[in-house]
Tab-separated table of C-alpha atoms in Angstrom:
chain	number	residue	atom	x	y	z
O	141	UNK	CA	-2.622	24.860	-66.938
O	142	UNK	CA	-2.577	23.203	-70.397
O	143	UNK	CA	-1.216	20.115	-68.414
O	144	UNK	CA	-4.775	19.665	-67.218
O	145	UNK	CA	-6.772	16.479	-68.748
O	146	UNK	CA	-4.563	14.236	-69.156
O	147	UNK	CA	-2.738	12.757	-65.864
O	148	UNK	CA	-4.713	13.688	-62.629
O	149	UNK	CA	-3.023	16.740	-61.304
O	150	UNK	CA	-2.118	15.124	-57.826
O	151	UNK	CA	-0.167	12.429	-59.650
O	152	UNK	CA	2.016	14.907	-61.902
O	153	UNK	CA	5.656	15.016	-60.766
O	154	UNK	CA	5.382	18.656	-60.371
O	155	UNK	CA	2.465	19.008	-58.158
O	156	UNK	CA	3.440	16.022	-56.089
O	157	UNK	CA	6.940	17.105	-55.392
O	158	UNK	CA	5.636	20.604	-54.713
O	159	UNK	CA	2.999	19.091	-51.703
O	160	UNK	CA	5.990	16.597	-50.609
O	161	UNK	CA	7.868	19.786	-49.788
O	162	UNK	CA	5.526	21.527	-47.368
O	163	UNK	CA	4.859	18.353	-45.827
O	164	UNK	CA	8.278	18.304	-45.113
O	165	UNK	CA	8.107	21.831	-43.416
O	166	UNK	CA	8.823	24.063	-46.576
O	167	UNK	CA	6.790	27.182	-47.664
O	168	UNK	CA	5.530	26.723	-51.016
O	169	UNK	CA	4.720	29.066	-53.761
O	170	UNK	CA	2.482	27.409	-57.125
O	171	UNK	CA	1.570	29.581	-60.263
O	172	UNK	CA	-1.240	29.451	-62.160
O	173	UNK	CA	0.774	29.713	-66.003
O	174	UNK	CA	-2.140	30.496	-68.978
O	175	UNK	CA	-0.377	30.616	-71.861
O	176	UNK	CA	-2.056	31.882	-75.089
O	177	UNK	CA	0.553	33.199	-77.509
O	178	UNK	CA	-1.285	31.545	-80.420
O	179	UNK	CA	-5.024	32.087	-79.735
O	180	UNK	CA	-7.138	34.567	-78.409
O	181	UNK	CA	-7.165	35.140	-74.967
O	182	UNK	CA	-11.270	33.505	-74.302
O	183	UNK	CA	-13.996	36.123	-73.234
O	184	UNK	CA	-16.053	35.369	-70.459
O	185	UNK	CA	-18.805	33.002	-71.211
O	186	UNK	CA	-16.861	31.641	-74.152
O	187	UNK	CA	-16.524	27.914	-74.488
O	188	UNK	CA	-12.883	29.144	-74.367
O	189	UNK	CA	-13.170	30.433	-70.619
O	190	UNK	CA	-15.219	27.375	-69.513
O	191	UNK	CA	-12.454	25.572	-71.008
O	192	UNK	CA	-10.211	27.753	-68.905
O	193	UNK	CA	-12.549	27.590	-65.256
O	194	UNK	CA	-12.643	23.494	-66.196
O	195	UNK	CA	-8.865	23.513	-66.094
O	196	UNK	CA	-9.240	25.377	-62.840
O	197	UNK	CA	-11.548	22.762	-60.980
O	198	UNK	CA	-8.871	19.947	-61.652
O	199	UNK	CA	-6.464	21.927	-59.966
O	200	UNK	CA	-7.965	23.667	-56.865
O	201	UNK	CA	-9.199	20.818	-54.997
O	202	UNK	CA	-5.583	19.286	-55.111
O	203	UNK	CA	-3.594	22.449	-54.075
O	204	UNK	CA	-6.024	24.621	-52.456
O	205	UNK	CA	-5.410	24.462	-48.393
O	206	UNK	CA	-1.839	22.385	-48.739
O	207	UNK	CA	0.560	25.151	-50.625
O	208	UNK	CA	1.010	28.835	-48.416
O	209	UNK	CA	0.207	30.989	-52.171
O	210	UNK	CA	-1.931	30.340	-54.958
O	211	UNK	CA	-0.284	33.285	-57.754
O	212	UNK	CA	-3.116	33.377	-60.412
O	213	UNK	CA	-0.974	33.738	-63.782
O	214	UNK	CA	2.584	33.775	-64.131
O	215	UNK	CA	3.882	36.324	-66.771
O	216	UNK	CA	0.141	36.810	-68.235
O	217	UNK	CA	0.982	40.488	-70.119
O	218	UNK	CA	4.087	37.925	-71.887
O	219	UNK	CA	2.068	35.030	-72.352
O	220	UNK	CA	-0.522	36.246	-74.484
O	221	UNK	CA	-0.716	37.889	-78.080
O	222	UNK	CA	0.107	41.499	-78.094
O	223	UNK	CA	-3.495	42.346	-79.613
O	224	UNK	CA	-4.895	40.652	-76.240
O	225	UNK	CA	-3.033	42.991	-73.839
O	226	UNK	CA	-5.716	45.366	-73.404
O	227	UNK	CA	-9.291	44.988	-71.506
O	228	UNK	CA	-9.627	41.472	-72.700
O	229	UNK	CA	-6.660	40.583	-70.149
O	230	UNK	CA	-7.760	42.041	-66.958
O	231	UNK	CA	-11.148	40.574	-68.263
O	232	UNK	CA	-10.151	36.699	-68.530
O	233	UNK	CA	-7.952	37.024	-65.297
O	234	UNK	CA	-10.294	38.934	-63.441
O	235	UNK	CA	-12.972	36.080	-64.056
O	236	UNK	CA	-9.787	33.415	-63.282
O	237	UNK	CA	-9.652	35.232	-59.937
O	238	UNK	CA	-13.146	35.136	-58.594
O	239	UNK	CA	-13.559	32.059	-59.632
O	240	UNK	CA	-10.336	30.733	-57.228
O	241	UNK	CA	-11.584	33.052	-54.257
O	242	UNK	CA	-15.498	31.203	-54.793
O	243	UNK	CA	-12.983	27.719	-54.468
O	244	UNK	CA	-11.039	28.779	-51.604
O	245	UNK	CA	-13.934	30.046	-49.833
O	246	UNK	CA	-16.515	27.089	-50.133
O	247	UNK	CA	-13.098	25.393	-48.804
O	248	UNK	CA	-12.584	27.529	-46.129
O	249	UNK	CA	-8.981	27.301	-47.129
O	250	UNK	CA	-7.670	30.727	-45.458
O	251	UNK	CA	-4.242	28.824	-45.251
O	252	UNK	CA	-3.509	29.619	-48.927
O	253	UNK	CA	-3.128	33.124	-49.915
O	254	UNK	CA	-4.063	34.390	-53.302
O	255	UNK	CA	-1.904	36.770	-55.493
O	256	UNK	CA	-2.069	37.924	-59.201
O	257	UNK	CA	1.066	37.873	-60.890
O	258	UNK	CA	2.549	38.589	-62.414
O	259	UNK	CA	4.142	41.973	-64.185
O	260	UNK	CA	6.906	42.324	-66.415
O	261	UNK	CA	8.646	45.188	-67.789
O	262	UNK	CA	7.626	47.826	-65.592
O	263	UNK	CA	11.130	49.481	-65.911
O	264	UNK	CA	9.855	50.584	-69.440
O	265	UNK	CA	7.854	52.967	-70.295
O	266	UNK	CA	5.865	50.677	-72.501
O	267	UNK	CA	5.443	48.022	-69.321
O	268	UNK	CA	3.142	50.467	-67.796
O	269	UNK	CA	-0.161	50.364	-69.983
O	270	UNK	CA	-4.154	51.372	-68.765
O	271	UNK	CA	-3.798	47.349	-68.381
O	272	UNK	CA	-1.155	47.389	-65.572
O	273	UNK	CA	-3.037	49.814	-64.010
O	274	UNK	CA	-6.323	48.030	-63.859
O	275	UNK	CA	-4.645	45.101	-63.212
O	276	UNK	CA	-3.540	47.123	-59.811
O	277	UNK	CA	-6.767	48.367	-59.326
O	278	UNK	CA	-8.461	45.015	-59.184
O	279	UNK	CA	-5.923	43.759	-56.991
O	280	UNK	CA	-6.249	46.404	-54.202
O	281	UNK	CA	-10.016	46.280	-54.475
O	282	UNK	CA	-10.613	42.966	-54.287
O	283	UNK	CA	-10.390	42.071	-50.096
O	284	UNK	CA	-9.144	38.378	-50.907
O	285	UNK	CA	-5.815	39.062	-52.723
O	286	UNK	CA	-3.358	39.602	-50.675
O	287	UNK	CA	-1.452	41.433	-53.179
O	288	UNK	CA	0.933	41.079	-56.854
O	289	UNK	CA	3.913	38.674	-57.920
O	290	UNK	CA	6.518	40.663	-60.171
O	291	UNK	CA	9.210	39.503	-62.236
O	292	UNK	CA	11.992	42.071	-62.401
O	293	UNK	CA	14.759	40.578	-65.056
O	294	UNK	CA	16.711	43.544	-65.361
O	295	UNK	CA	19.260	45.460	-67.904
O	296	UNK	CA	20.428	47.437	-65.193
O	297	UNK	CA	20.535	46.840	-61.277
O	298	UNK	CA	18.656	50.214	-60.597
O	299	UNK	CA	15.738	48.862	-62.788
O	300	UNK	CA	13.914	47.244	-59.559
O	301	UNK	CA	13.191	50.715	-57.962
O	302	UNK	CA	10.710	51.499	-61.102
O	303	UNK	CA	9.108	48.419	-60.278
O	304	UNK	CA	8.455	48.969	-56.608
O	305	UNK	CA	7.905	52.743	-57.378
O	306	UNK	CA	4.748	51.676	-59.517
O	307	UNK	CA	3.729	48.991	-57.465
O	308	UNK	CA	3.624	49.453	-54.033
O	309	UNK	CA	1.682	53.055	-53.995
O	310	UNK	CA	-1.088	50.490	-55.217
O	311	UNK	CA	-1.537	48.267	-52.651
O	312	UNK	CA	-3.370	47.763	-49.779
O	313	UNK	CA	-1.309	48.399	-46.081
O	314	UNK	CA	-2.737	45.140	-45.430
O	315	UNK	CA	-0.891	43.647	-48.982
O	316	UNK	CA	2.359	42.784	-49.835
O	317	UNK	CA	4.336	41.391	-52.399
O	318	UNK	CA	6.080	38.528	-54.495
O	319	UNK	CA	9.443	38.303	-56.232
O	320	UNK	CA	8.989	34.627	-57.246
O	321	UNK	CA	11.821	35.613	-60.234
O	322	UNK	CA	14.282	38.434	-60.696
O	323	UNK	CA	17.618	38.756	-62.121
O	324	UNK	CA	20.365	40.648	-64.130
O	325	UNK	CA	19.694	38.364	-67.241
O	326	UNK	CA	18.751	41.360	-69.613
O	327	UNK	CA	22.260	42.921	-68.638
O	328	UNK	CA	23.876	39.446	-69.193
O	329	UNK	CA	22.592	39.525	-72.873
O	330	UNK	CA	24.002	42.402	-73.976
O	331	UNK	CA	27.345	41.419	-73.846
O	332	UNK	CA	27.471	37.852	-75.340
O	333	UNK	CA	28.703	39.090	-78.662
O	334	UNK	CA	31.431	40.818	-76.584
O	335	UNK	CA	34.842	39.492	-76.826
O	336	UNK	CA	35.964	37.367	-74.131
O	337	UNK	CA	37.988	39.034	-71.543
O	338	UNK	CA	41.731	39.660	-72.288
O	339	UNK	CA	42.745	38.283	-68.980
O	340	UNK	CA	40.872	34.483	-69.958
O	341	UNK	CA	41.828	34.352	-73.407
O	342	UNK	CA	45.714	34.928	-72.116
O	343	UNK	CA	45.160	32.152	-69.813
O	344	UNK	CA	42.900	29.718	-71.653
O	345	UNK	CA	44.613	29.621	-75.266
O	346	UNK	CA	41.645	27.927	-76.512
O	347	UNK	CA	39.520	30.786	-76.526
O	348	UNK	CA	41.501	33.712	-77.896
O	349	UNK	CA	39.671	35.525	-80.314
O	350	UNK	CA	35.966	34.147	-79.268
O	351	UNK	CA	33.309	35.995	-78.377
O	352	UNK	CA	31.546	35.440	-74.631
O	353	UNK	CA	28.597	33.228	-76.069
O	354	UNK	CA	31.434	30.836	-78.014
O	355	UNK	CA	32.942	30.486	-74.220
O	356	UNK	CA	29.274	29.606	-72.959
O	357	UNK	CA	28.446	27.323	-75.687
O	358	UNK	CA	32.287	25.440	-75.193
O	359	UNK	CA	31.131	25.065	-71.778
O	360	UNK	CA	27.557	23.625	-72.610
O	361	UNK	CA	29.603	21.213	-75.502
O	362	UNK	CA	32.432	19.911	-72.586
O	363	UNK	CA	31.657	21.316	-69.009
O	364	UNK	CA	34.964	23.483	-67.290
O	365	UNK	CA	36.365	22.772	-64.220
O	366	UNK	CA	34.755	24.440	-61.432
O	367	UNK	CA	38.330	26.645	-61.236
O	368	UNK	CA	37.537	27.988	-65.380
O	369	UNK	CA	34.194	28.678	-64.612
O	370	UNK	CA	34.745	30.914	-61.829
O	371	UNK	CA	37.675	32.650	-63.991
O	372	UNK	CA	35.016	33.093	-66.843
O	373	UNK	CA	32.907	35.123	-64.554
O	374	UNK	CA	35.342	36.791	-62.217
O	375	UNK	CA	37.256	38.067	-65.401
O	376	UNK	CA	34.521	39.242	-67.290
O	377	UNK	CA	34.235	42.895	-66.226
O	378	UNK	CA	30.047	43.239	-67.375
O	379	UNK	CA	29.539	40.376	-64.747
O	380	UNK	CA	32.031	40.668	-62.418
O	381	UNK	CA	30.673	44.066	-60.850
O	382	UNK	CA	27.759	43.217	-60.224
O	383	UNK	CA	28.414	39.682	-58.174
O	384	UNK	CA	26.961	41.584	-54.661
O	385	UNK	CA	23.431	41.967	-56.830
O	386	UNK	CA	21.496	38.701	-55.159
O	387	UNK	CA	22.067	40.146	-51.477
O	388	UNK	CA	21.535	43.898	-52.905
O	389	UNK	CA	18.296	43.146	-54.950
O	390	UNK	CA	16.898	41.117	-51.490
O	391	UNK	CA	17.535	43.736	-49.088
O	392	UNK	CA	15.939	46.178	-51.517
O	393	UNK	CA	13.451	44.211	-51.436
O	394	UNK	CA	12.762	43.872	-47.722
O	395	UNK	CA	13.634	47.228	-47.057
O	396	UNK	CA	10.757	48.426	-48.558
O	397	UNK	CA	8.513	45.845	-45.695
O	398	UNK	CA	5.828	44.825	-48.011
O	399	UNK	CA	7.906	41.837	-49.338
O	400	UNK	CA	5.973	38.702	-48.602
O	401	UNK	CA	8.666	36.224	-50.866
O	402	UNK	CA	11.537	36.653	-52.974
O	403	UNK	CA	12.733	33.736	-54.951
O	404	UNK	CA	15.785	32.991	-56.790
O	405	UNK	CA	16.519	30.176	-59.613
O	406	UNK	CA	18.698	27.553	-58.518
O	407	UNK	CA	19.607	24.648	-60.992
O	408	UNK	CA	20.275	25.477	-64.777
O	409	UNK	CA	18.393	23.129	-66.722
O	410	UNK	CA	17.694	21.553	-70.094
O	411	UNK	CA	15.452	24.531	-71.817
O	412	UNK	CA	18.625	26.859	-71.138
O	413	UNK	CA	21.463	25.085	-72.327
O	414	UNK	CA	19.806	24.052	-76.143
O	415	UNK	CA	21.239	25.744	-78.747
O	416	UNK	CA	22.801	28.228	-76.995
O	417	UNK	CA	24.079	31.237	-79.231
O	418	UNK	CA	24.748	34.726	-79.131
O	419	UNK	CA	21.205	35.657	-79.899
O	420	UNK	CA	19.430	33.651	-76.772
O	421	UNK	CA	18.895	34.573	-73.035
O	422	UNK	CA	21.672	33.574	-70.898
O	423	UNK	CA	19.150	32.530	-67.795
O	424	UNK	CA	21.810	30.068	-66.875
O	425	UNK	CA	24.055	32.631	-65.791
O	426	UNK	CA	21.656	33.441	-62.999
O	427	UNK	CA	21.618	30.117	-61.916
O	428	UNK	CA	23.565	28.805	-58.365
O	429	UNK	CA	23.990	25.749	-59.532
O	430	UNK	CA	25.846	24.873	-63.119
O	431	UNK	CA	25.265	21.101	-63.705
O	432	UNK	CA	25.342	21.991	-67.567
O	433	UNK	CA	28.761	23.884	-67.711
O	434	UNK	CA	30.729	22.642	-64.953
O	435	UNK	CA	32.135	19.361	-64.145
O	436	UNK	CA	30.936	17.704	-60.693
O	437	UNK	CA	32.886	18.463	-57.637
O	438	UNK	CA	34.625	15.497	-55.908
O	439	UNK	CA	31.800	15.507	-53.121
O	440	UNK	CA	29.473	14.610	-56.232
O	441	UNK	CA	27.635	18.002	-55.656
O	442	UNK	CA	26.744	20.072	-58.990
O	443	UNK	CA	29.440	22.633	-60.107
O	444	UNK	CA	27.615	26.509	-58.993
O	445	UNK	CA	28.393	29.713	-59.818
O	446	UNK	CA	30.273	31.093	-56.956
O	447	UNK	CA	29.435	34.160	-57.442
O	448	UNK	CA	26.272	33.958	-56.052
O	449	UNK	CA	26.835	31.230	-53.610
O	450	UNK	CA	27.938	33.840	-50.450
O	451	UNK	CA	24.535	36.055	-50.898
O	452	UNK	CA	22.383	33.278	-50.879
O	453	UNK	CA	23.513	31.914	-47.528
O	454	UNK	CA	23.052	35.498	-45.966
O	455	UNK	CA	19.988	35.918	-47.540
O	456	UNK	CA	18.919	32.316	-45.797
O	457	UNK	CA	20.182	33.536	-42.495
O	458	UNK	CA	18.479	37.072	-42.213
């Protein structure tokens, strides 16, 4: 939302690419991202929060009735200070909130639903705070939301279940919910000061005696061949096992019937290849496609990671 007053929203790249696409027949998802790791969340009837409702009006009238969900916030328990995670939250997003339902409905704009999203961490026992739950609370008592966006980016496949387990009791039967990111990328982390596997050290000479985040950065520095890159991941053990988790996670998902959308990252991009070491996040191991560590195939399609390549397509088809 800090990308507000400067270019009109309906010319930014973003927002017109997003409206190009549902034009074109796809459903479209757009969150609302508030970041304020360096000031004070505003109060209401701060300059801060007119600031924040100003923002607001530049955006609605562009988006509201031509994208299928509005998420208000995108990781807002991560994107603020720590001291702000409290009452003051649920106060400024609360306030967000009613002010997009006033929009929508002056608009008549039924066609967009409205979630809040959306919760991290709720796999730990400090992810669940008197905040989450009010944040819940609000949600299920407030008729117009149709019902929560989380983000489960996992150190373990099982961590999900916690998620719905806290969730779902919460809503509404007439709610449901989002999945707009998730992924093993917490799991992926802890082993990238592990040594590279045995097996792809024997066959790539090159990288005997690295760790797996040297392999990762040689592949950000000269891209493999689309053949290395699969060995990487097929003969490292930590990732290996767990190359059914796309299809898993989704059917989890939709087995529990309140899932309105799950999404999935597909392109790796310039934020997650720079300065890649054995102390960042590995998010472009989730990715299907690798443009940034693997050479072009012949057909001049992106290099991918394979491993995820089969449960997408089924996921498409169901």
């Amino acid at each position: 939302m800090r990308d507000t007053g400067g270019t009109a929203v309906g010319d930014q790249p973003q927002i017109k690419t997003l409206l190009a696409a549902r034009e074109r027949g796809y459903g479209t998802v757009l969150s609302l991202k508030f970041p304020y790791n360096e000031r004070p969340l505003p109060a209401p009837g701060s300059s801060g929060m007119k600031t924040a409702l100003a923002r607001l009006d530049e955006v609605l009238p562009v988006v509201m009735g031509k994208t299928d969900i509005l998420v208000i916030g995108n990781e807002p328990f991560l994107e603020c200070r720590p001291a702000d995670r409290g009452d003051r939250l649920n106060a400024f997003y609360e306030q967000l909130a009613r002010h997009v339902i006033d929009h929508r409905d002056r608009r008549s704009a039924t066609g967009t639903r409205l979630y809040m999203g959306a919760l991290n961490h709720l796999d730990r026992p400090g992810g669940r705070t008197p905040a989450t739950r009010r944040w819940l609370d609000f949600v299920r008592k407030t008729p117009a939301i149709a019902g929560v966006d989380i983000h489960p980016h996992l150190s373990a496949p099982g961590g999900a279940r916690r998620y719905l387990e806290y969730v779902l009791p919460a809503l509404r039967d007439d709610q449901t919910f989002l999945a707009t990111e998730f992924s093993l990328v917490l799991l992926w982390k802890e082993h990238l000061g592990d040594p590279v596997s045995a097996k792809f050290a024997a066959r790539y000479e090159e990288h005997r005696g690295q760790r797996v985040w040297q392999v990762i950065k040689a592949a950000l520095d000269g891209p493999f061949t689309q053949q290395k890159w699969d060995r990487f991941l097929s003969m490292s053990p930590w990732f290996d096992r767990h190359r059914t988790y796309l299809r898993d996670q989704v059917e989890q998902f939709r087995g529990t019937g309140k899932l309105a959308v799950a999404a999935y990252g597909v392109s790796q991009d310039a934020d997650m290849a720079s300065g890649f070491g054995v102390d960042s996040t590995p998010w472009l191991l989730n990715s299907l496609f690798c443009p940034y560590t693997v050479l072009p195939g012949k057909e001049g399609l992106p290099g991918r990671n394979r491993a995820w390549t089969d449960g997408f397509r089924s996921a498409q088809q169901r």
